[in-house]
Amino acid sequence: MVESYIESEAQEMYEDWDERAMDCMTDEVIEEIQAILEKAFNSDHATAYWTYENPVEIDIFPVK
């Protein structure tokens, strides 16, 4: 994800900027980013699927 971001930004920057930017991505920085993502997706809100306990009847015949 970080590499994709740097690659997309590199097109607007000077030559070899992407290499310098990647050098800034230390293990500590990556751990901080990981911690933020884990906090953001800590709940099942983004992955929980809606289910019904009882069956749902769908009437496919037209009303007369």
XYZ file of C-alpha atoms in Angstrom:
64
model
C 0.000 0.000 0.000
C 2.785 2.399 0.915
C 4.772 1.408 -2.160
C 1.751 2.056 -4.394
C 1.293 5.489 -2.861
C 4.945 6.387 -3.328
C 4.908 5.142 -6.922
C 1.856 7.254 -7.726
C 3.395 10.358 -6.139
C 6.789 9.783 -7.756
C 5.445 10.734 -11.166
C 5.074 14.337 -9.979
C 8.400 14.465 -8.120
C 12.052 14.654 -9.040
C 14.182 11.750 -10.247
C 14.922 9.105 -7.593
C 12.452 10.690 -5.164
C 10.744 7.320 -4.760
C 13.948 5.734 -3.467
C 14.418 8.517 -0.915
C 10.778 8.254 0.119
C 11.067 4.492 0.634
C 14.144 5.100 2.797
C 11.838 7.110 5.101
C 9.640 4.064 5.614
C 11.464 2.595 8.577
C 10.218 -0.436 10.487
C 8.994 1.938 13.200
C 6.945 3.964 10.703
C 5.450 0.796 9.180
C 4.530 -0.444 12.680
C 2.760 2.863 13.383
C 0.812 2.657 10.133
C -0.090 -0.966 10.918
C -1.305 0.025 14.392
C -3.544 2.733 12.909
C -5.051 0.281 10.418
C -5.623 -2.328 13.129
C -7.373 0.273 15.293
C -9.542 1.445 12.391
C -10.644 -2.085 11.518
C -10.770 -3.428 15.084
C -14.518 -4.091 14.958
C -16.386 -6.269 12.512
C -18.313 -3.266 11.157
C -16.611 -3.436 7.753
C -16.801 -7.212 7.462
C -20.033 -8.211 9.223
C -22.730 -9.460 6.910
C -26.375 -8.831 7.497
C -28.357 -11.999 8.134
C -31.937 -12.764 8.985
C -32.812 -15.252 11.657
C -36.093 -16.069 9.930
C -36.515 -16.939 6.251
C -37.600 -14.124 3.967
C -40.449 -14.770 1.551
C -40.175 -13.054 -1.794
C -43.332 -12.960 -3.868
C -42.328 -13.228 -7.529
C -45.856 -13.372 -8.891
C -47.557 -10.139 -9.958
C -50.357 -8.789 -7.804
C -53.783 -9.367 -9.421
